Amino acid sequence: MMKQLQLKKHALTAISYMLPVVVTAGLLIAIGNLANGTVIENYDAAYTIPDALVSLGVLGMGLLAPVIAAAIAYSIADRPGIAPGLFMGLIANAIGAGFLGGMLGGYLAGYLVLFLVKNLKVPRWAQGLMPMMIVPVLSTLIVGALMFFVIGVPIVWATEALTTFLTNLQGSGNFLFGAIVGGMAAFDFGGPVNKVASLFADGLLLEGIQEPEAVKILASMVPPFGVTISWVLSRLLRRPKYSTEEEDNIKIAFPMGLCMITEGVIPIAAVDPFRVIFSCTVGAAVGGGLSMVWGVGSPVPSGGVFIIPAMTDPLKFTIALLIGSAITGVLLFALKKAPVETPIMEEEEDIDFSSIEIS
């Protein structure tokens, strides 16, 4: 009987490796932002310690896709899967596929490596090259080609289509416009859809149009706030919805959300992507729509709750943020199933290359 793929188990293992990166990078960005740090654009010019903290945090966030891809591939295929997984994460970053692309690349690389290890026949003299050259190189070539030429093509097409769609939508109903921008900004927690909405809002800000920027900021905070609300509801009503590990992640995601760092939700979304993404998208869409209808604008492109006083109408922005977060929280509470405590990290048996048949 074919062994179950255990997709969730591999995702949980990856989360355990990715979480320290998310937390460290997020806190570095938050501390740097509080001290008025900015991302260093030119390392030859003078920069401050807060600038260095923000830049280091941003670099760390760039590791999320490679780390989660490598960890998933490692969970599936042991050490031979690490290198191909890292490469798939780098490709996911390059094509703008975000952490979801990294997860997909990790699964593809891991299962291909496992297939090669079990089925590829090599002469006895080449057995020593299997784990460190033959399997990693072959699997990276195959899955890398898929990522670049198959998976990457629709992502690029979708990115261009979304940009054109938003441009054409501008000037239509304010609620619809804000809802779409907000939903897109929250959809994939920093992935390609989020990037399209963020770049679109930033571009309009340069032209003096501040309302989409406020929607982007709101939508970046709705996911961590909404997930936290759903957890609070589960505790108050004594209906468990999160495992112990997820609860620990939420306690970290909330303070990161205060600083407009959405990536803290990624470990929670990776466990239950469909329910979490749906709930966050709906909540951010409603909050974004309200923000646009009420004409709230932000002259600052980022900063989280700390820049709310600088907005054109801080009170209405806060109300829209709370409404969107509450919708996400209630939806998640209603949709999520009771948790199943699953061991995140298990001791994996090393692959015995000496058992491979030779020709």
mmCIF file of C-alpha atoms in Angstrom:
data_model
loop_
_atom_site.group_PDB
_atom_site.id
_atom_site.type_symbol
_atom_site.label_atom_id
_atom_site.label_comp_id
_atom_site.label_asym_id
_atom_site.label_seq_id
_atom_site.Cartn_x
_atom_site.Cartn_y
_atom_site.Cartn_z
ATOM 1 C CA MET A 1 0.000 0.000 0.000
ATOM 2 C CA MET A 2 1.353 3.412 -0.985
ATOM 3 C CA LYS A 3 2.549 5.466 1.945
ATOM 4 C CA GLN A 4 0.598 8.661 2.532
ATOM 5 C CA LEU A 5 2.372 11.783 1.408
ATOM 6 C CA GLN A 6 1.954 13.438 4.816
ATOM 7 C CA LEU A 7 1.961 16.924 3.341
ATOM 8 C CA LYS A 8 0.967 18.547 6.615
ATOM 9 C CA LYS A 9 3.726 16.805 8.548
ATOM 10 C CA HIS A 10 6.361 18.118 6.155
ATOM 11 C CA ALA A 11 4.874 21.632 6.348
ATOM 12 C CA LEU A 12 4.980 21.546 10.150
ATOM 13 C CA THR A 13 8.596 20.443 10.085
ATOM 14 C CA ALA A 14 9.403 23.324 7.745
ATOM 15 C CA ILE A 15 7.632 25.792 10.025
ATOM 16 C CA SER A 16 9.796 24.746 12.957
ATOM 17 C CA TYR A 17 12.889 25.677 10.939
ATOM 18 C CA MET A 18 11.389 28.834 9.439
ATOM 19 C CA LEU A 19 9.934 30.350 12.605
ATOM 20 C CA PRO A 20 13.223 31.610 14.117
ATOM 21 C CA VAL A 21 13.980 33.355 10.817
ATOM 22 C CA VAL A 22 10.555 35.029 10.728
ATOM 23 C CA VAL A 23 10.752 36.160 14.342
ATOM 24 C CA THR A 24 14.328 37.429 14.159
ATOM 25 C CA ALA A 25 13.837 39.266 10.877
ATOM 26 C CA GLY A 26 10.536 40.766 11.996
ATOM 27 C CA LEU A 27 11.918 42.046 15.277
ATOM 28 C CA LEU A 28 14.970 43.523 13.568
ATOM 29 C CA ILE A 29 12.717 45.429 11.159
ATOM 30 C CA ALA A 30 10.431 46.561 13.990
ATOM 31 C CA ILE A 31 13.293 47.796 16.186
ATOM 32 C CA GLY A 32 14.936 49.541 13.247
ATOM 33 C CA ASN A 33 11.690 51.208 12.158
ATOM 34 C CA LEU A 34 10.991 52.474 15.678
ATOM 35 C CA ALA A 35 14.407 54.157 15.562
ATOM 36 C CA ASN A 36 13.628 55.710 12.150
ATOM 37 C CA GLY A 37 15.823 53.279 10.247
ATOM 38 C CA THR A 38 15.432 52.666 6.520
ATOM 39 C CA VAL A 39 16.658 50.022 4.114
ATOM 40 C CA ILE A 40 20.223 50.686 3.011
ATOM 41 C CA GLU A 41 20.307 51.366 -0.720
ATOM 42 C CA ASN A 42 24.023 52.157 -1.042
ATOM 43 C CA TYR A 43 26.466 50.413 1.275
ATOM 44 C CA ASP A 44 29.264 52.732 0.162
ATOM 45 C CA ALA A 45 27.443 55.687 1.725
ATOM 46 C CA ALA A 46 27.107 56.356 5.453
ATOM 47 C CA TYR A 47 24.328 54.536 7.313
ATOM 48 C CA THR A 48 23.173 54.216 10.908
ATOM 49 C CA ILE A 49 22.636 51.278 13.266
ATOM 50 C CA PRO A 50 18.819 51.466 12.803
ATOM 51 C CA ASP A 51 19.386 51.367 9.031
ATOM 52 C CA ALA A 52 21.523 48.255 9.475
ATOM 53 C CA LEU A 53 18.832 46.593 11.616
ATOM 54 C CA VAL A 54 16.082 47.241 9.077
ATOM 55 C CA SER A 55 18.282 46.078 6.207
ATOM 56 C CA LEU A 56 19.282 42.904 8.041
ATOM 57 C CA GLY A 57 15.638 42.185 8.783
ATOM 58 C CA VAL A 58 14.657 42.671 5.143
ATOM 59 C CA LEU A 59 17.462 40.338 4.075
ATOM 60 C CA GLY A 60 16.185 37.812 6.605
ATOM 61 C CA MET A 61 12.666 38.003 5.196
ATOM 62 C CA GLY A 62 14.189 37.111 1.836
ATOM 63 C CA LEU A 63 15.250 33.804 3.380
ATOM 64 C CA LEU A 64 11.695 32.650 4.099
ATOM 65 C CA ALA A 65 11.044 30.955 0.754
ATOM 66 C CA PRO A 66 14.471 29.216 0.583
ATOM 67 C CA VAL A 67 14.246 28.050 4.199
ATOM 68 C CA ILE A 68 10.722 26.659 3.934
ATOM 69 C CA ALA A 69 11.501 24.985 0.597
ATOM 70 C CA ALA A 70 14.705 23.416 1.896
ATOM 71 C CA ALA A 71 13.051 22.290 5.138
ATOM 72 C CA ILE A 72 10.138 20.638 3.320
ATOM 73 C CA ALA A 73 12.519 18.888 0.927
ATOM 74 C CA TYR A 74 14.647 17.781 3.896
ATOM 75 C CA SER A 75 11.596 16.439 5.724
ATOM 76 C CA ILE A 76 10.654 14.390 2.662
ATOM 77 C CA ALA A 77 14.037 13.196 1.401
ATOM 78 C CA ASP A 78 16.519 13.852 4.210
ATOM 79 C CA ARG A 79 19.843 15.606 3.548
ATOM 80 C CA PRO A 80 19.939 15.104 -0.245
ATOM 81 C CA GLY A 81 16.845 17.323 -0.445
ATOM 82 C CA ILE A 82 18.393 20.375 1.253
ATOM 83 C CA ALA A 83 20.340 21.817 -1.691
ATOM 84 C CA PRO A 84 17.558 21.363 -4.296
ATOM 85 C CA GLY A 85 15.077 22.837 -1.806
ATOM 86 C CA LEU A 86 17.226 25.921 -1.248
ATOM 87 C CA PHE A 87 17.515 26.464 -4.992
ATOM 88 C CA MET A 88 13.738 26.176 -5.423
ATOM 89 C CA GLY A 89 13.246 28.799 -2.718
ATOM 90 C CA LEU A 90 15.646 31.132 -4.489
ATOM 91 C CA ILE A 91 13.742 30.641 -7.724
ATOM 92 C CA ALA A 92 10.457 31.338 -5.902
ATOM 93 C CA ASN A 93 11.926 34.656 -4.752
ATOM 94 C CA ALA A 94 13.227 35.468 -8.221
ATOM 95 C CA ILE A 95 9.927 34.850 -10.014
ATOM 96 C CA GLY A 96 7.913 36.512 -7.253
ATOM 97 C CA ALA A 97 6.118 33.366 -6.091
ATOM 98 C CA GLY A 98 6.541 34.094 -2.384
ATOM 99 C CA PHE A 99 6.330 31.522 0.388
ATOM 100 C CA LEU A 100 3.593 29.572 -1.412
ATOM 101 C CA GLY A 101 5.924 29.121 -4.374
ATOM 102 C CA GLY A 102 8.655 28.080 -1.957
ATOM 103 C CA MET A 103 6.395 25.447 -0.425
ATOM 104 C CA LEU A 104 5.463 24.100 -3.853
ATOM 105 C CA GLY A 105 9.113 24.008 -4.925
ATOM 106 C CA GLY A 106 10.062 22.234 -1.700
ATOM 107 C CA TYR A 107 7.467 19.512 -2.227
ATOM 108 C CA LEU A 108 8.463 19.023 -5.860
ATOM 109 C CA ALA A 109 12.168 18.869 -5.035
ATOM 110 C CA GLY A 110 11.684 16.589 -2.037
ATOM 111 C CA TYR A 111 9.576 13.995 -3.789
ATOM 112 C CA LEU A 112 11.780 14.022 -6.888
ATOM 113 C CA VAL A 113 14.873 13.471 -4.735
ATOM 114 C CA LEU A 114 13.111 10.634 -2.936
ATOM 115 C CA PHE A 115 12.149 9.094 -6.273
ATOM 116 C CA LEU A 116 15.683 9.345 -7.620
ATOM 117 C CA VAL A 117 17.217 7.852 -4.485
ATOM 118 C CA LYS A 118 14.885 4.854 -4.642
ATOM 119 C CA ASN A 119 14.897 4.276 -8.386
ATOM 120 C CA LEU A 120 18.074 5.666 -9.936
ATOM 121 C CA LYS A 121 20.606 2.917 -10.635
ATOM 122 C CA VAL A 122 24.281 3.838 -10.769
ATOM 123 C CA PRO A 123 27.536 1.838 -10.979
ATOM 124 C CA ARG A 124 29.207 0.969 -7.694
ATOM 125 C CA TRP A 125 31.979 3.511 -8.234
ATOM 126 C CA ALA A 126 29.361 6.310 -8.495
ATOM 127 C CA GLN A 127 27.466 5.488 -5.292
ATOM 128 C CA GLY A 128 29.528 7.943 -3.268
ATOM 129 C CA LEU A 129 28.545 10.721 -5.666
ATOM 130 C CA MET A 130 24.814 10.092 -5.296
ATOM 131 C CA PRO A 131 24.026 12.179 -2.185
ATOM 132 C CA MET A 132 26.378 15.085 -2.856
ATOM 133 C CA MET A 133 26.342 15.470 -6.645
ATOM 134 C CA ILE A 134 24.175 13.225 -8.808
ATOM 135 C CA VAL A 135 20.860 13.470 -6.937
ATOM 136 C CA PRO A 136 21.075 17.185 -5.952
ATOM 137 C CA VAL A 137 22.201 18.329 -9.400
ATOM 138 C CA LEU A 138 19.721 16.200 -11.339
ATOM 139 C CA SER A 139 16.752 17.105 -9.146
ATOM 140 C CA THR A 140 17.685 20.808 -9.170
ATOM 141 C CA LEU A 141 17.892 20.797 -12.977
ATOM 142 C CA ILE A 142 14.519 19.110 -13.398
ATOM 143 C CA VAL A 143 12.500 20.990 -10.771
ATOM 144 C CA GLY A 144 14.345 24.238 -11.498
ATOM 145 C CA ALA A 145 13.274 24.038 -15.125
ATOM 146 C CA LEU A 146 9.674 23.462 -13.989
ATOM 147 C CA MET A 147 9.820 26.452 -11.661
ATOM 148 C CA PHE A 148 11.296 28.778 -14.281
ATOM 149 C CA PHE A 149 9.441 27.720 -17.425
ATOM 150 C CA VAL A 150 6.175 26.172 -16.203
ATOM 151 C CA ILE A 151 5.288 27.557 -12.770
ATOM 152 C CA GLY A 152 6.890 30.961 -13.341
ATOM 153 C CA VAL A 153 5.070 31.704 -16.601
ATOM 154 C CA PRO A 154 1.539 31.944 -15.143
ATOM 155 C CA ILE A 155 2.868 33.925 -12.161
ATOM 156 C CA VAL A 156 4.421 36.555 -14.446
ATOM 157 C CA TRP A 157 1.272 36.608 -16.575
ATOM 158 C CA ALA A 158 -0.957 36.972 -13.513
ATOM 159 C CA THR A 159 1.215 39.774 -12.104
ATOM 160 C CA GLU A 160 0.943 41.790 -15.313
ATOM 161 C CA ALA A 161 -2.779 41.095 -15.574
ATOM 162 C CA LEU A 162 -3.397 42.205 -11.969
ATOM 163 C CA THR A 163 -1.479 45.438 -12.524
ATOM 164 C CA THR A 164 -3.507 46.212 -15.656
ATOM 165 C CA PHE A 165 -6.724 45.303 -13.847
ATOM 166 C CA LEU A 166 -5.996 47.657 -10.939
ATOM 167 C CA THR A 167 -5.047 50.468 -13.311
ATOM 168 C CA ASN A 168 -8.316 50.075 -15.230
ATOM 169 C CA LEU A 169 -10.316 49.770 -12.004
ATOM 170 C CA GLN A 170 -9.067 53.088 -10.634
ATOM 171 C CA GLY A 171 -11.863 55.613 -10.624
ATOM 172 C CA SER A 172 -14.668 53.061 -10.268
ATOM 173 C CA GLY A 173 -16.640 52.508 -7.069
ATOM 174 C CA ASN A 174 -14.507 53.368 -4.058
ATOM 175 C CA PHE A 175 -15.595 50.393 -1.978
ATOM 176 C CA LEU A 176 -14.929 47.906 -4.765
ATOM 177 C CA PHE A 177 -11.541 49.454 -5.501
ATOM 178 C CA GLY A 178 -10.507 49.430 -1.834
ATOM 179 C CA ALA A 179 -11.817 45.903 -1.343
ATOM 180 C CA ILE A 180 -9.820 44.521 -4.249
ATOM 181 C CA VAL A 181 -6.607 46.309 -3.252
ATOM 182 C CA GLY A 182 -7.071 45.226 0.376
ATOM 183 C CA GLY A 183 -7.844 41.630 -0.486
ATOM 184 C CA MET A 184 -4.849 41.431 -2.794
ATOM 185 C CA ALA A 185 -2.525 42.957 -0.190
ATOM 186 C CA ALA A 186 -3.527 40.322 2.377
ATOM 187 C CA PHE A 187 -3.862 37.341 0.067
ATOM 188 C CA ASP A 188 -0.399 35.792 0.107
ATOM 189 C CA PHE A 189 1.445 37.562 2.939
ATOM 190 C CA GLY A 190 4.154 39.199 0.863
ATOM 191 C CA GLY A 191 3.878 37.071 -2.287
ATOM 192 C CA PRO A 192 3.299 38.220 -5.879
ATOM 193 C CA VAL A 193 -0.320 39.293 -5.409
ATOM 194 C CA ASN A 194 0.646 41.365 -2.382
ATOM 195 C CA LYS A 195 3.557 42.892 -4.298
ATOM 196 C CA VAL A 196 1.284 44.026 -7.135
ATOM 197 C CA ALA A 197 -1.104 45.775 -4.728
ATOM 198 C CA SER A 198 1.754 47.310 -2.726
ATOM 199 C CA LEU A 199 3.638 48.631 -5.757
ATOM 200 C CA PHE A 200 0.401 49.981 -7.202
ATOM 201 C CA ALA A 201 -0.387 51.835 -3.963
ATOM 202 C CA ASP A 202 3.181 53.140 -3.677
ATOM 203 C CA GLY A 203 3.058 54.391 -7.251
ATOM 204 C CA LEU A 204 -0.166 56.305 -6.613
ATOM 205 C CA LEU A 205 1.333 57.796 -3.452
ATOM 206 C CA LEU A 206 4.112 59.308 -5.555
ATOM 207 C CA GLU A 207 1.376 61.013 -7.559
ATOM 208 C CA GLY A 208 -0.195 62.432 -4.398
ATOM 209 C CA ILE A 209 -3.015 59.868 -4.109
ATOM 210 C CA GLN A 210 -2.884 58.649 -0.498
ATOM 211 C CA GLU A 211 -6.016 56.510 -0.081
ATOM 212 C CA PRO A 212 -4.689 53.213 -1.594
ATOM 213 C CA GLU A 213 -1.625 53.483 0.666
ATOM 214 C CA ALA A 214 -3.875 53.495 3.736
ATOM 215 C CA VAL A 215 -5.645 50.401 2.375
ATOM 216 C CA LYS A 216 -2.304 48.638 1.922
ATOM 217 C CA ILE A 217 -1.263 49.405 5.494
ATOM 218 C CA LEU A 218 -4.616 48.239 6.849
ATOM 219 C CA ALA A 219 -4.553 45.023 4.855
ATOM 220 C CA SER A 220 -1.055 44.211 6.103
ATOM 221 C CA MET A 221 -2.252 44.355 9.722
ATOM 222 C CA VAL A 222 -5.592 42.570 9.346
ATOM 223 C CA PRO A 223 -4.136 39.018 9.073
ATOM 224 C CA PRO A 224 -2.132 39.034 12.352
ATOM 225 C CA PHE A 225 -4.872 40.911 14.197
ATOM 226 C CA GLY A 226 -7.622 38.689 12.807
ATOM 227 C CA VAL A 227 -5.796 35.472 13.618
ATOM 228 C CA THR A 228 -5.243 36.770 17.154
ATOM 229 C CA ILE A 229 -8.953 37.577 17.534
ATOM 230 C CA SER A 230 -9.901 34.065 16.415
ATOM 231 C CA TRP A 231 -7.501 32.613 18.988
ATOM 232 C CA VAL A 232 -8.948 34.832 21.746
ATOM 233 C CA LEU A 233 -12.463 33.707 20.777
ATOM 234 C CA SER A 234 -11.410 30.068 20.921
ATOM 235 C CA ARG A 235 -10.051 30.579 24.433
ATOM 236 C CA LEU A 236 -13.047 32.565 25.677
ATOM 237 C CA LEU A 237 -15.593 30.117 24.267
ATOM 238 C CA ARG A 238 -13.445 27.086 25.169
ATOM 239 C CA ARG A 239 -13.479 25.702 21.657
ATOM 240 C CA PRO A 240 -9.851 24.959 20.748
ATOM 241 C CA LYS A 241 -8.941 25.920 17.191
ATOM 242 C CA TYR A 242 -5.148 26.023 17.348
ATOM 243 C CA SER A 243 -2.447 23.603 18.368
ATOM 244 C CA THR A 244 0.109 24.550 20.999
ATOM 245 C CA GLU A 245 2.650 25.396 18.312
ATOM 246 C CA GLU A 246 0.143 27.596 16.448
ATOM 247 C CA GLU A 247 -0.741 29.436 19.654
ATOM 248 C CA ASP A 248 2.933 30.167 20.238
ATOM 249 C CA ASN A 249 3.167 31.482 16.674
ATOM 250 C CA ILE A 250 0.154 33.754 17.185
ATOM 251 C CA LYS A 251 1.750 35.297 20.272
ATOM 252 C CA ILE A 252 4.633 36.284 18.016
ATOM 253 C CA ALA A 253 2.558 37.281 14.981
ATOM 254 C CA PHE A 254 0.477 39.858 16.881
ATOM 255 C CA PRO A 255 3.303 42.192 17.978
ATOM 256 C CA MET A 256 4.813 41.837 14.505
ATOM 257 C CA GLY A 257 1.463 42.910 13.087
ATOM 258 C CA LEU A 258 1.584 46.100 15.128
ATOM 259 C CA CYS A 259 4.607 47.018 13.021
ATOM 260 C CA MET A 260 2.832 46.035 9.773
ATOM 261 C CA ILE A 261 4.853 42.830 9.424
ATOM 262 C CA THR A 262 2.423 40.286 7.959
ATOM 263 C CA GLU A 263 4.939 37.459 7.620
ATOM 264 C CA GLY A 264 4.302 36.354 11.198
ATOM 265 C CA VAL A 265 1.089 34.742 9.926
ATOM 266 C CA ILE A 266 2.940 32.554 7.402
ATOM 267 C CA PRO A 267 3.606 29.671 9.866
ATOM 268 C CA ILE A 268 -0.112 29.595 10.702
ATOM 269 C CA ALA A 269 -1.190 29.853 7.066
ATOM 270 C CA ALA A 270 1.196 27.071 6.060
ATOM 271 C CA VAL A 271 -0.652 24.637 8.353
ATOM 272 C CA ASP A 272 -4.153 25.531 7.112
ATOM 273 C CA PRO A 273 -3.676 27.689 3.991
ATOM 274 C CA PHE A 274 -7.169 27.666 2.517
ATOM 275 C CA ARG A 275 -9.081 28.736 5.624
ATOM 276 C CA VAL A 276 -6.481 31.234 6.790
ATOM 277 C CA ILE A 277 -5.989 32.856 3.374
ATOM 278 C CA PHE A 278 -9.747 33.038 2.715
ATOM 279 C CA SER A 279 -10.522 34.596 6.096
ATOM 280 C CA CYS A 280 -7.670 37.104 5.916
ATOM 281 C CA THR A 281 -8.548 38.106 2.359
ATOM 282 C CA VAL A 282 -12.230 38.694 3.153
ATOM 283 C CA GLY A 283 -11.489 40.704 6.286
ATOM 284 C CA ALA A 284 -8.871 42.850 4.557
ATOM 285 C CA ALA A 285 -11.204 43.400 1.584
ATOM 286 C CA VAL A 286 -14.018 44.701 3.784
ATOM 287 C CA GLY A 287 -11.654 46.862 5.840
ATOM 288 C CA GLY A 288 -9.986 48.195 2.697
ATOM 289 C CA GLY A 289 -13.335 48.994 1.097
ATOM 290 C CA LEU A 290 -14.480 50.934 4.157
ATOM 291 C CA SER A 291 -11.192 52.831 4.326
ATOM 292 C CA MET A 292 -11.583 53.933 0.697
ATOM 293 C CA VAL A 293 -15.251 54.915 1.119
ATOM 294 C CA TRP A 294 -14.342 57.012 4.142
ATOM 295 C CA GLY A 295 -11.505 58.671 2.231
ATOM 296 C CA VAL A 296 -8.722 57.783 4.654
ATOM 297 C CA GLY A 297 -5.276 58.575 3.273
ATOM 298 C CA SER A 298 -1.751 57.834 4.457
ATOM 299 C CA PRO A 299 1.198 60.061 3.542
ATOM 300 C CA VAL A 300 3.591 57.362 4.810
ATOM 301 C CA PRO A 301 4.038 54.003 3.019
ATOM 302 C CA SER A 302 4.733 51.861 6.100
ATOM 303 C CA GLY A 303 5.010 51.879 9.873
ATOM 304 C CA GLY A 304 1.965 50.051 11.192
ATOM 305 C CA VAL A 305 0.003 51.435 14.137
ATOM 306 C CA PHE A 306 2.746 53.956 14.832
ATOM 307 C CA ILE A 307 1.840 56.056 11.772
ATOM 308 C CA ILE A 308 -1.923 56.057 12.328
ATOM 309 C CA PRO A 309 -1.755 59.561 13.871
ATOM 310 C CA ALA A 310 -0.240 60.822 10.599
ATOM 311 C CA MET A 311 -3.227 59.652 8.525
ATOM 312 C CA THR A 312 -5.910 62.007 7.299
ATOM 313 C CA ASP A 313 -8.545 60.398 9.553
ATOM 314 C CA PRO A 314 -6.973 58.184 12.241
ATOM 315 C CA LEU A 315 -10.299 57.332 13.902
ATOM 316 C CA LYS A 316 -11.982 56.042 10.740
ATOM 317 C CA PHE A 317 -8.833 54.109 9.808
ATOM 318 C CA THR A 318 -8.823 52.445 13.223
ATOM 319 C CA ILE A 319 -12.513 51.552 12.920
ATOM 320 C CA ALA A 320 -11.976 50.051 9.448
ATOM 321 C CA LEU A 321 -8.970 48.103 10.747
ATOM 322 C CA LEU A 322 -10.949 46.741 13.700
ATOM 323 C CA ILE A 323 -13.913 45.774 11.496
ATOM 324 C CA GLY A 324 -11.698 43.970 8.989
ATOM 325 C CA SER A 325 -9.767 42.205 11.747
ATOM 326 C CA ALA A 326 -12.982 41.182 13.507
ATOM 327 C CA ILE A 327 -14.395 39.694 10.291
ATOM 328 C CA THR A 328 -11.210 37.703 9.769
ATOM 329 C CA GLY A 329 -11.261 36.536 13.383
ATOM 330 C CA VAL A 330 -14.896 35.421 13.326
ATOM 331 C CA LEU A 331 -14.488 33.662 9.974
ATOM 332 C CA LEU A 332 -11.416 31.788 11.148
ATOM 333 C CA PHE A 333 -13.102 30.814 14.388
ATOM 334 C CA ALA A 334 -16.108 29.489 12.470
ATOM 335 C CA LEU A 335 -14.166 27.709 9.719
ATOM 336 C CA LYS A 336 -11.166 26.186 11.480
ATOM 337 C CA LYS A 337 -11.435 22.657 12.780
ATOM 338 C CA ALA A 338 -10.238 21.436 16.149
ATOM 339 C CA PRO A 339 -6.450 21.073 16.172
ATOM 340 C CA VAL A 340 -4.633 17.785 15.940
ATOM 341 C CA GLU A 341 -1.434 17.896 17.921
ATOM 342 C CA THR A 342 1.155 16.624 15.450
ATOM 343 C CA PRO A 343 4.836 16.190 16.272
ATOM 344 C CA ILE A 344 6.631 18.893 14.311
ATOM 345 C CA MET A 345 10.058 17.363 14.229
ATOM 346 C CA GLU A 346 10.737 13.696 14.074
ATOM 347 C CA GLU A 347 13.967 11.842 13.750
ATOM 348 C CA GLU A 348 14.335 10.898 10.107
ATOM 349 C CA GLU A 349 16.234 7.831 9.117
ATOM 350 C CA ASP A 350 19.200 8.549 6.908
ATOM 351 C CA ILE A 351 18.842 7.241 3.380
ATOM 352 C CA ASP A 352 20.989 4.183 2.860
ATOM 353 C CA PHE A 353 22.606 4.657 -0.527
ATOM 354 C CA SER A 354 24.292 1.289 -0.292
ATOM 355 C CA SER A 355 20.900 -0.339 -0.750
ATOM 356 C CA ILE A 356 20.481 1.148 -4.230
ATOM 357 C CA GLU A 357 20.647 -1.420 -6.952
ATOM 358 C CA ILE A 358 23.549 -1.037 -9.348
ATOM 359 C CA SER A 359 23.878 -1.935 -12.970
#
